[in-house]
Coordinates of C-alpha atoms and ligand atoms in Angstrom, one line a residue:
X31 CA 156.8 12.7 168.4
X32 CA 155.1 10.2 166.2
X33 CA 151.7 8.8 167.3
X34 CA 151.7 5.0 167.2
X35 CA 148.4 5.0 165.3
X36 CA 150.2 6.5 162.3
X37 CA 152.4 3.3 161.9
X38 CA 151.5 0.6 159.6
X39 CA 149.7 -2.3 161.4
X40 CA 152.6 -4.7 161.1
X41 CA 155.2 -2.3 162.4
X42 CA 152.9 -1.3 165.2
X43 CA 152.6 -4.9 166.5
X44 CA 156.3 -5.4 166.1
X45 CA 156.8 -2.3 168.1
X46 CA 154.7 -3.5 171.0
X47 CA 156.5 -6.8 171.2
X48 CA 159.9 -5.2 171.0
X49 CA 159.1 -2.4 173.5
X50 CA 158.2 -4.9 176.2
X51 CA 161.9 -5.9 176.3
X52 CA 163.4 -2.4 175.9
X53 CA 164.7 -0.3 178.7
X54 CA 167.1 2.2 177.0
X55 CA 164.8 3.1 174.1
X56 CA 161.3 4.4 174.7
X57 CA 158.4 3.4 172.6
X58 CA 158.1 6.8 171.0
X59 CA 161.7 6.6 169.9
X60 CA 161.3 3.2 168.3
X61 CA 158.1 4.4 166.6
X62 CA 160.0 7.4 165.3
X63 CA 162.7 5.3 163.7
X64 CA 160.3 2.6 162.4
X65 CA 158.2 5.3 160.7
X66 CA 161.0 7.3 159.1
X67 CA 162.9 4.2 157.9
X68 CA 159.8 3.1 156.0
X69 CA 160.6 6.2 153.8
X70 CA 164.0 4.8 153.0
X71 CA 163.9 1.2 152.0
X72 CA 167.3 -0.3 151.4
X73 CA 168.0 -1.1 147.7
X74 CA 168.3 -4.8 146.9
X75 CA 171.6 -6.5 146.6
X76 CA 173.7 -3.6 147.8
X77 CA 176.4 -4.3 150.3
X78 CA 178.1 -1.1 151.6
X79 CA 181.1 -0.6 153.8
X80 CA 182.2 2.6 155.6
X81 CA 185.6 1.9 154.1
X82 CA 188.6 4.2 154.2
X83 CA 186.6 7.4 154.2
X84 CA 182.9 6.8 154.5
X85 CA 180.2 5.2 152.3
X86 CA 180.4 5.8 148.5
X87 CA 178.2 4.5 145.7
X88 CA 176.1 5.5 142.8
X89 CA 174.0 8.4 144.2
X90 CA 170.7 6.6 143.3
X91 CA 171.5 3.9 145.8
X92 CA 172.4 6.1 148.8
X93 CA 169.3 7.6 150.4
X94 CA 168.8 4.8 152.9
X95 CA 172.5 4.9 153.8
X96 CA 172.6 8.6 154.3
X97 CA 169.4 8.5 156.4
X98 CA 170.9 5.8 158.6
X99 CA 174.2 7.8 158.9
X100 CA 172.0 10.6 160.1
X101 CA 170.8 8.4 162.9
X102 CA 174.3 7.3 163.7
X103 CA 175.5 11.0 163.9
X104 CA 172.8 11.9 166.4
X105 CA 173.7 8.9 168.6
X106 CA 177.4 9.9 168.3
X107 CA 176.6 13.4 169.4
X108 CA 174.5 12.1 172.3
X109 CA 177.3 9.7 173.3
X110 CA 179.7 12.7 173.5
X111 CA 177.5 15.0 175.7
X112 CA 175.6 16.5 172.8
X113 CA 178.8 17.9 171.2
X114 CA 178.3 18.9 167.6
X115 CA 179.0 16.2 165.0
X116 CA 179.5 16.8 161.3
X117 CA 177.9 14.8 158.4
X118 CA 179.4 15.5 155.0
X119 CA 177.7 14.4 151.7
X120 CA 180.5 14.0 149.1
X121 CA 182.2 11.4 147.0
X122 CA 185.3 13.4 146.7
X123 CA 187.1 12.6 143.4
X124 CA 184.6 10.0 142.2
X125 CA 182.5 10.6 139.2
X126 CA 179.6 13.1 139.4
X127 CA 176.9 10.4 139.4
X128 CA 178.4 8.9 142.6
X129 CA 177.9 10.4 146.1
X130 CA 178.9 9.5 149.6
X131 CA 178.6 10.3 153.2
X132 CA 181.1 10.5 156.1
X133 CA 181.0 11.7 159.7
X134 CA 183.2 14.2 161.4
X135 CA 183.8 13.6 165.1
X136 CA 183.4 16.6 167.5
X137 CA 187.2 17.0 167.5
X138 CA 187.0 17.7 163.7
X139 CA 188.7 14.4 163.0
X140 CA 187.3 11.4 161.3
X141 CA 184.6 9.3 163.0
X142 CA 186.1 7.1 165.7
X143 CA 187.1 3.8 164.1
X144 CA 185.3 2.0 167.0
X145 CA 182.0 3.1 165.5
X146 CA 182.7 1.9 161.9
X147 CA 181.4 -1.6 162.4
X148 CA 178.1 -0.2 163.7
X149 CA 178.0 2.1 160.6
X150 CA 178.4 -1.0 158.4
X151 CA 175.7 -2.9 160.3
X152 CA 173.0 -0.3 160.1
X153 CA 173.8 0.7 156.5
X154 CA 173.2 -2.9 155.5
X155 CA 170.2 -3.7 157.8
X156 CA 167.7 -5.3 155.5
X157 CA 164.5 -4.1 157.2
X158 CA 163.2 -1.4 159.6
X159 CA 162.9 -4.1 162.3
X160 CA 166.5 -5.2 161.9
X161 CA 167.6 -1.5 161.9
X162 CA 165.7 -0.9 165.2
X163 CA 167.1 -4.0 166.8
X164 CA 170.7 -3.1 165.9
X165 CA 170.2 0.5 167.2
X166 CA 168.6 -0.8 170.4
X167 CA 171.5 -3.1 171.1
X168 CA 174.1 -0.5 170.3
X169 CA 172.4 2.2 172.4
X170 CA 172.3 -0.2 175.4
X171 CA 175.9 -1.3 174.9
X172 CA 177.2 2.3 174.6
X173 CA 174.9 3.4 177.4
X174 CA 173.5 6.2 175.3
X175 CA 170.5 8.0 176.9
X176 CA 168.0 9.4 174.4
X177 CA 165.7 12.2 175.1
X178 CA 166.5 12.9 178.8
X179 CA 169.3 15.4 178.7
X180 CA 168.5 17.1 175.4
X181 CA 169.3 15.8 172.0
X182 CA 172.2 15.6 169.7
X183 CA 173.3 18.2 167.2
X184 CA 174.5 17.4 163.7
X185 CA 175.8 19.9 161.1
X186 CA 175.1 18.8 157.6
X187 CA 177.4 19.9 154.7
X188 CA 177.4 18.8 151.0
X189 CA 179.5 19.4 148.0
X190 CA 178.2 20.6 144.6
X191 CA 176.9 17.3 143.3
X192 CA 173.4 17.5 141.9
X193 CA 172.3 14.6 144.2
X194 CA 173.5 16.4 147.3
X195 CA 170.4 18.3 148.2
X196 CA 168.1 15.2 148.0
X197 CA 170.6 13.2 150.1
X198 CA 170.8 16.0 152.6
X199 CA 167.1 15.8 153.2
X200 CA 167.5 12.1 154.0
X201 CA 170.2 12.9 156.5
X202 CA 168.0 15.5 158.2
X203 CA 165.2 13.0 158.6
X204 CA 167.7 10.4 160.0
X205 CA 169.1 12.9 162.5
X206 CA 165.7 14.1 163.6
X207 CA 164.3 10.6 164.0
X208 CA 166.4 10.4 167.2
X209 CA 164.1 12.3 169.5
X210 CA 165.3 15.7 170.5
X211 CA 168.2 15.8 168.0
X212 CA 168.6 18.7 165.7
X213 CA 170.0 18.9 162.2
X214 CA 171.6 22.1 161.0
X215 CA 172.0 22.6 157.2
X216 CA 175.3 24.5 156.9
X217 CA 175.1 24.5 153.1
X218 CA 177.5 23.7 150.3
X219 CA 181.0 23.4 151.7
X220 CA 184.4 21.7 151.1
X221 CA 184.9 18.7 153.4
X222 CA 187.7 20.4 155.3
X223 CA 185.5 23.5 155.9
X224 CA 182.9 21.3 157.6
X225 CA 185.6 19.6 159.8
X226 CA 187.0 23.0 160.7
X227 CA 183.6 24.4 161.7
X228 CA 182.7 21.4 163.8
X229 CA 186.1 21.6 165.6
X230 CA 185.7 25.3 166.2
X231 CA 182.1 24.9 167.4
X232 CA 183.1 22.3 170.0
X233 CA 186.0 24.5 171.2
X234 CA 183.5 27.3 171.8
X235 CA 185.1 29.4 169.0
X236 CA 183.4 31.3 166.2
X237 CA 182.5 28.6 163.8
X238 CA 180.7 30.0 160.7
X239 CA 182.0 29.8 157.2
X240 CA 182.9 33.5 157.3
X241 CA 185.0 32.8 160.5
X242 CA 186.8 30.1 158.5
X243 CA 187.7 32.5 155.7
X244 CA 188.6 35.3 158.2
X245 CA 190.9 32.9 160.0
X246 CA 192.7 32.0 156.7
X247 CA 193.0 35.6 155.6
X248 CA 194.4 36.8 159.0
X249 CA 197.0 34.1 159.3
X250 CA 198.0 34.3 155.7
X251 CA 198.5 38.1 156.0
X252 CA 200.5 37.6 159.2
X253 CA 202.9 35.2 157.4
X254 CA 203.2 37.6 154.5
X255 CA 204.1 40.5 156.8
X256 CA 206.8 38.3 158.4
X257 CA 208.6 37.7 155.2
X258 CA 212.1 39.4 155.7
X259 CA 212.6 40.7 152.2
X260 CA 210.1 39.8 149.5
X261 CA 212.5 38.5 146.9
X262 CA 209.9 37.3 144.5
X263 CA 207.6 39.2 142.1
X264 CA 204.2 37.7 142.8
X265 CA 203.4 35.7 139.7
X266 CA 200.0 34.3 138.8
X267 CA 198.9 30.9 140.2
X268 CA 196.6 29.0 137.9
X269 CA 194.1 26.8 139.8
X270 CA 192.2 23.8 138.5
X271 CA 189.1 23.7 140.7
X272 CA 188.1 20.1 139.5
X273 CA 184.7 21.6 138.5
X274 CA 183.8 21.3 142.2
X275 CA 183.3 23.2 145.4
X276 CA 186.9 24.1 146.0
X277 CA 187.3 26.4 143.0
X278 CA 184.1 28.2 144.0
X279 CA 185.3 28.7 147.6
X280 CA 188.6 29.9 146.3
X281 CA 186.8 32.6 144.3
X282 CA 185.3 33.9 147.6
X283 CA 188.6 33.7 149.4
X284 CA 190.5 35.5 146.6
X285 CA 188.2 38.5 147.2
X286 CA 189.8 39.0 150.6
X287 CA 193.5 38.5 149.7
X288 CA 195.7 41.1 148.3
X289 CA 199.0 39.2 148.2
X290 CA 197.8 36.3 146.0
X291 CA 197.2 36.5 142.3
X292 CA 195.2 33.5 141.3
X293 CA 193.3 32.6 138.1
X294 CA 190.7 30.0 138.7
X295 CA 189.7 27.5 136.0
X296 CA 187.3 24.6 136.1
X297 CA 184.9 26.1 138.5
X298 CA 182.0 24.0 137.2
X299 CA 180.2 27.1 135.9
X300 CA 181.5 26.8 132.4
X301 CA 179.9 23.5 131.5
X302 CA 182.7 21.3 132.8
X303 CA 181.8 18.1 134.7
X304 CA 183.0 17.4 138.2
X305 CA 186.3 15.4 138.2
X306 CA 186.1 14.6 134.5
X307 CA 189.5 15.0 133.1
X308 CA 190.3 17.5 135.9
X309 CA 191.3 17.6 139.5
X310 CA 194.0 16.5 141.8
X311 CA 193.3 12.8 141.5
X312 CA 193.4 12.9 137.7
X313 CA 196.6 15.0 137.5
X314 CA 198.4 13.0 140.2
X315 CA 197.5 9.6 138.7
X316 CA 197.8 10.4 135.0
X317 CA 200.6 13.0 135.2
X318 CA 198.9 15.0 132.4
X319 CA 197.4 18.4 132.2
X320 CA 193.8 18.8 133.3
X321 CA 191.2 20.1 130.8
X322 CA 191.4 23.8 130.3
X323 CA 195.2 23.9 130.5
X324 CA 197.6 23.7 127.6
X325 CA 200.7 25.0 125.8
X326 CA 199.9 28.6 126.7
X327 CA 200.5 27.7 130.3
X328 CA 204.1 26.4 129.9
X329 CA 206.2 27.2 133.0
X330 CA 203.3 28.7 135.0
X331 CA 202.7 27.6 138.6
X332 CA 199.6 25.5 138.6
X333 CA 197.6 23.7 141.3
X334 CA 194.7 21.2 141.4
X335 CA 192.1 20.5 144.0
X336 CA 190.0 17.4 144.1
X337 CA 186.2 17.3 144.1
X338 CA 185.7 18.2 147.8
X339 CA 189.0 20.1 148.2
X340 CA 190.8 18.0 150.7
X341 CA 193.6 17.1 148.2
X342 CA 196.1 19.5 146.7
X343 CA 198.8 19.0 144.2
X344 CA 200.9 21.4 142.2
X345 CA 202.3 21.1 138.7
X346 CA 203.8 22.9 135.8
X347 CA 204.1 22.2 132.1
X348 CA 207.8 22.0 131.2
X349 CA 208.9 23.8 128.1
X350 CA 210.2 20.6 126.6
X351 CA 206.9 18.9 127.4
X352 CA 205.8 16.6 124.6
X353 CA 202.0 16.3 124.4
X354 CA 200.2 17.0 127.7
X355 CA 202.8 15.7 130.2
X356 CA 203.2 17.7 133.4
X357 CA 206.0 18.0 136.0
X358 CA 204.1 17.0 139.2
X359 CA 204.7 18.4 142.7
X360 CA 202.7 15.9 144.8
X361 CA 201.9 15.6 148.5
X362 CA 205.4 14.4 149.2
X363 CA 206.9 17.6 147.7
X364 CA 204.4 19.8 149.6
X365 CA 205.3 17.9 152.8
X366 CA 209.0 18.5 152.1
X367 CA 208.5 22.2 151.6
X368 CA 206.5 22.5 154.8
X369 CA 209.1 20.5 156.7
X370 CA 211.9 22.7 155.4
X371 CA 210.1 25.9 156.5
X372 CA 209.2 24.6 159.9
X373 CA 212.7 23.3 160.5
X374 CA 214.1 26.7 159.5
X375 CA 212.0 28.5 162.1
X376 CA 212.9 26.0 164.8
X377 CA 216.6 26.5 164.0
X378 CA 216.2 30.3 164.3
X379 CA 214.7 29.8 167.8
X380 CA 217.9 27.9 168.7
X381 CA 218.5 25.2 171.3
X382 CA 215.0 25.4 172.7
X383 CA 213.5 25.2 169.2
X384 CA 215.6 22.1 168.4
X385 CA 214.0 20.3 171.3
X386 CA 210.7 20.3 169.5
X387 CA 209.8 16.8 168.3
X388 CA 209.2 17.5 164.6
X389 CA 208.1 14.4 162.7
X390 CA 206.8 13.3 159.4
X391 CA 204.2 10.7 158.6
X392 CA 204.0 9.1 155.2
X393 CA 202.5 6.0 153.6
X394 CA 204.1 3.3 151.6
X395 CA 203.2 5.3 148.5
X396 CA 205.6 8.1 149.4
X397 CA 208.3 8.4 146.8
X398 CA 211.5 6.9 148.2
X399 CA 213.4 10.1 147.2
X400 CA 211.1 12.2 149.5
X401 CA 211.6 9.9 152.4
X402 CA 215.4 10.2 152.0
X403 CA 215.1 14.0 151.7
X404 CA 213.3 14.5 155.0
X405 CA 215.5 12.0 156.8
X406 CA 218.6 13.9 155.6
X407 CA 217.0 16.9 157.1
X408 CA 217.3 15.0 160.4
X409 CA 213.5 14.5 160.8
X410 CA 211.9 11.4 162.3
X411 CA 209.8 9.6 159.7
X412 CA 207.1 7.1 160.5
X413 CA 204.8 5.1 158.1
X414 CA 201.1 4.6 158.5
X415 CA 198.4 2.7 156.6
X416 CA 196.7 4.5 153.7
X417 CA 193.8 6.8 154.7
X418 CA 193.8 10.1 156.4
X419 CA 192.6 8.8 159.8
X420 CA 195.7 6.5 160.1
X421 CA 198.2 9.3 159.3
X422 CA 196.4 11.8 161.5
X423 CA 196.6 9.5 164.5
X424 CA 200.4 9.0 164.1
X425 CA 201.0 12.7 163.5
X426 CA 199.4 13.5 166.9
X427 CA 202.4 11.8 168.5
X428 CA 204.7 14.7 167.7
X429 CA 205.0 18.3 168.9
X430 CA 204.7 19.2 165.3
X431 CA 203.6 16.3 163.1
X432 CA 203.5 16.8 159.3
X433 CA 201.5 14.2 157.4
X434 CA 200.9 13.8 153.7
X435 CA 199.8 11.1 151.3
X436 CA 201.4 11.4 147.9
X437 CA 198.0 12.0 146.5
X438 CA 197.8 15.4 148.2
X439 CA 195.9 14.7 151.4
X440 CA 197.7 16.2 154.4
X441 CA 198.2 18.9 157.0
X442 CA 200.5 19.9 159.9
X443 CA 199.4 19.2 163.5
X444 CA 200.6 21.2 166.5
X445 CA 200.3 19.7 169.9
X446 CA 198.4 21.9 172.5
X447 CA 201.5 22.0 174.8
X448 CA 203.9 23.0 172.0
X449 CA 201.5 25.7 170.9
X450 CA 201.1 27.2 174.3
X451 CA 204.9 27.1 174.7
X452 CA 205.2 29.1 171.4
X453 CA 202.6 31.6 172.5
X454 CA 204.5 32.1 175.8
X455 CA 207.7 32.6 173.8
X456 CA 206.0 35.3 171.8
X457 CA 205.8 37.3 175.0
X458 CA 209.4 36.5 176.1
X459 CA 211.2 37.5 172.9
X460 CA 211.4 41.2 172.0
X461 CA 209.2 42.2 169.2
X462 CA 210.9 42.3 165.8
X463 CA 213.8 40.0 166.9
X464 CA 214.5 37.0 164.7
X465 CA 213.3 34.6 167.4
X466 CA 210.1 36.6 167.9
X467 CA 209.5 36.4 164.2
X468 CA 210.2 32.7 164.0
X469 CA 207.7 31.8 166.8
X470 CA 205.1 34.2 165.3
X471 CA 205.5 32.4 162.0
X472 CA 204.9 29.1 163.6
X473 CA 201.8 30.3 165.5
X474 CA 200.5 31.8 162.3
X475 CA 201.1 28.4 160.5
X476 CA 199.1 26.6 163.2
X477 CA 196.2 29.0 162.6
X478 CA 196.4 28.9 158.8
X479 CA 196.8 25.1 158.3
X480 CA 193.6 23.2 159.1
X481 CA 194.2 21.4 162.4
X482 CA 191.2 19.1 161.9
X483 CA 192.0 17.6 158.5
X484 CA 194.0 18.1 155.3
X485 CA 192.6 21.1 153.5
X486 CA 193.5 22.1 149.9
X487 CA 192.6 25.8 150.4
X488 CA 194.7 26.3 153.5
X489 CA 197.5 24.1 152.1
X490 CA 197.6 26.2 149.0
X491 CA 197.9 29.4 151.0
X492 CA 200.8 27.9 153.0
X493 CA 202.6 26.8 149.9
X494 CA 202.2 30.2 148.4
X495 CA 203.5 32.1 151.4
X496 CA 206.4 29.8 151.8
X497 CA 207.4 30.2 148.2
X498 CA 207.3 34.0 148.6
X499 CA 209.3 33.7 151.8
X500 CA 212.0 31.6 150.1
X501 CA 211.9 33.6 146.9
X502 CA 211.3 30.4 145.0
X503 CA 209.6 29.7 141.7
X504 CA 207.7 26.4 141.4
X505 CA 210.7 25.0 139.3
X506 CA 213.1 25.9 142.1
X507 CA 210.8 24.1 144.7
X508 CA 210.7 21.1 142.4
X509 CA 214.5 20.8 142.6
X510 CA 214.4 19.9 146.3
X511 CA 214.8 16.3 145.2
X512 CA 214.1 14.3 142.1
X513 CA 211.3 11.7 142.3
X514 CA 212.2 8.1 141.6
X515 CA 210.1 6.9 138.6
X516 CA 207.1 5.0 139.8
X517 CA 204.0 3.2 138.4
X518 CA 200.7 2.3 139.9
X519 CA 198.4 -0.4 138.5
X520 CA 195.2 -2.0 139.7
X521 CA 194.3 -5.7 139.4
X522 CA 190.7 -6.9 139.5
X523 CA 190.5 -10.1 141.4
X524 CA 187.7 -12.3 142.7
X525 CA 188.4 -11.5 146.3
X526 CA 190.6 -8.6 147.3
X527 CA 190.4 -9.4 151.0
X528 CA 192.6 -12.4 150.3
X529 CA 195.5 -9.9 150.4
X530 CA 196.5 -9.1 154.0
X531 CA 199.4 -6.7 154.6
X532 CA 201.5 -5.6 157.5
X533 CA 200.2 -2.5 159.3
X534 CA 202.4 -0.2 157.2
X535 CA 201.2 -2.0 154.0
X536 CA 204.8 -2.4 152.8
X537 CA 204.7 -6.3 152.9
X538 CA 202.0 -8.8 152.1
X539 CA 201.4 -11.5 154.8
X540 CA 198.8 -13.3 152.7
X541 CA 198.4 -15.1 150.3
X542 CA 201.3 -17.1 151.6
X543 CA 204.4 -17.0 149.5
X544 CA 203.4 -13.9 147.4
X545 CA 205.8 -11.6 149.3
X546 CA 208.8 -13.9 148.6
X547 CA 207.8 -13.9 144.9
X548 CA 207.5 -10.0 145.0
X549 CA 210.9 -9.7 146.7
X550 CA 212.5 -11.9 144.0
X551 CA 211.1 -9.5 141.3
X552 CA 212.3 -6.4 143.3
X553 CA 215.8 -7.7 143.4
X554 CA 216.1 -7.6 139.6
X555 CA 215.9 -3.7 139.6
X556 CA 218.1 -0.9 140.8
X557 CA 216.4 1.1 143.5
X558 CA 213.5 -1.4 143.1
X559 CA 210.6 -1.2 145.6
X560 CA 207.1 -2.6 145.2
X561 CA 204.1 -3.5 147.4
X562 CA 200.5 -4.6 147.0
X563 CA 197.4 -3.7 149.1
X564 CA 193.7 -4.2 148.8
X565 CA 192.0 -0.9 147.9
X566 CA 189.7 0.5 150.6
X567 CA 187.5 2.3 148.1
X568 CA 187.3 0.0 145.0
X569 CA 187.1 -3.7 144.4
X570 CA 190.7 -4.1 143.3
X571 CA 194.2 -4.9 144.5
X572 CA 196.6 -2.0 144.0
X573 CA 200.2 -2.4 142.9
X574 CA 202.9 0.2 143.4
X575 CA 206.4 0.0 142.0
X576 CA 209.4 2.3 142.0
X577 CA 212.8 1.9 140.3
X578 CA 215.6 4.0 138.9
X579 CA 214.1 4.3 135.4
X580 CA 210.5 4.6 134.2
X581 CA 210.9 1.5 132.1
X582 CA 212.0 -0.5 135.1
X583 CA 209.2 0.9 137.3
X584 CA 206.7 -0.1 134.6
X585 CA 208.2 -3.5 134.2
X586 CA 208.4 -4.2 137.9
X587 CA 204.7 -3.1 138.4
X588 CA 203.6 -5.4 135.6
X589 CA 205.4 -8.4 136.9
X590 CA 204.0 -7.9 140.4
X591 CA 200.5 -7.5 138.8
X592 CA 201.1 -10.8 137.1
X593 CA 202.0 -12.4 140.5
X594 CA 198.8 -11.0 142.0
X595 CA 196.8 -12.6 139.1
X596 CA 198.5 -15.9 139.5
X597 CA 198.1 -16.1 143.3
X598 CA 194.5 -14.7 143.4
X599 CA 193.1 -15.4 140.0
X600 CA 191.7 -12.6 137.8
X601 CA 188.1 -11.7 137.7
Ligands
LIG850 C1 190.4 7.7 150.4 C2 191.2 8.3 151.5 C3 192.6 8.6 151.1 C4 193.2 7.4 150.6 C5 192.4 6.7 149.5 C6 193.0 5.4 149.2 C7 190.4 9.9 153.3 C8 189.7 11.2 153.6 N1 190.5 9.6 152.0 O1 190.2 8.6 149.4 O2 193.3 9.1 152.2 O3 194.5 7.7 150.0 O4 191.1 6.6 150.0 O5 192.1 4.7 148.3 O6 190.8 9.2 154.2 P1 192.3 3.2 148.0 O7 192.2 2.4 149.3 O8 191.3 2.9 147.0 O9 193.7 3.0 147.4
LIG851 MG1 188.7 14.4 148.6

């Protein structure tokens, strides 16, 4: 507790006037926040928004934000009966000088969207007084009781960015400024590791990083043992670790796995810079090889993680490749491979298996050819707004819901009821029978693939075991369908919020008239499809276009970008 006398005089008199009207927050609590927030003044002229996936900015601007998110995380924990909440310091695929912060709810999923406006408000509060007032109002509204029934618990993780440690200290102070709350530094982790650990902790399961690795190793091995005849020589996988945390964690994991031969490049230890010319975002957007890869790798099976290892894409360099072009197997191709494998197991189980509601969630960015492919497989396909939290929510509607963004974010969710049905069937079917093997595979998949959030490490292990199961090379996998050529461009405009879209982001409702103009352009192209949306992470409007040739996709994207400029003006 902080003695009042240690407060600056001004703050102390404010405290007295405020505390007279406070019921939910005690004087000592207010004093604690006032005092610690003096350490983290908000930088001038910065307006931050929680956005699609937390706050992100130049790391030098973020201490006050991270401190305040620390406070929010303690309150979130208190609101949910002191369950453990996660706070991750990362800016994912952004440049190394940026950083960011996001919160994992006790379920392991993203922070409840209902709390995002509060996150925005406190991040932008211009003074300690305003901060305290906002917190006081929120605590009262949410009926959060501080200090009576024990405090909150927040686990703090960070990626490998040099600014991470300093920001983590700010988060600790924020967490602890809510009286009775504890901050646990769980070290350098991938984002999905932290989400997994938080979920496990709140389920009363073993929740350390070693438990995470053990879980992956056991379920991977189980799936390998269930491969009927191993038709494929295990060939080397070459991994691009984006010079970030994912490659380093893969090095640890590799030590425990005997059925995976993986060479790891871009670990960040050889002088490479995080996300610079490397990583899943770079490879997916540019469709070129990351640094450290070249003609000597032609035909090899390669994969890329992003900076915090929640995105995964595969690629290979075709023999006829001119320059540095790659053949990309993106989130859509990974989703299709997973869907095929799961469907195969359900078919083996027979009529009962076919009753399982297996569904797929994509965004408007999904390549049209992938959507056709999964629909032809007989699966239900739904579309969600961009951003993991939106896809995750829709995937929970199924017994088995597979969701992926084309950029490589995704996972497979198993409903509790379907999972217990599977476990029951494991006992019913005789061991070694086809049906027993199929249900055992599905149970192992549910353990291997991160149920909290998309996870590049666990996704990679599942791709690898399915390829071994099918006896497929990366080239054979790529033949599942042929991507329609596509192009993405971004347009800088004075106000991106002038673009309002439908919930699935496939059509623009505002500015009025723009959708008709886009439709008129689309009509000019065979297999033409295009949409616009305001970015959730950058101050731009994004344009996506697809058509039967690359030339047409480029041309459609450019004409839609011109429309955006003429309706919104360019900045
Ligand atoms: C964030 C999202 C990602 C989304 C991307 C879109 C999470 C964890 N990450 O990186 O899912 O695809 O934003 O960015 O939700 P944009 O709005 O700038 O296009
Ligand atoms: Mg990421």
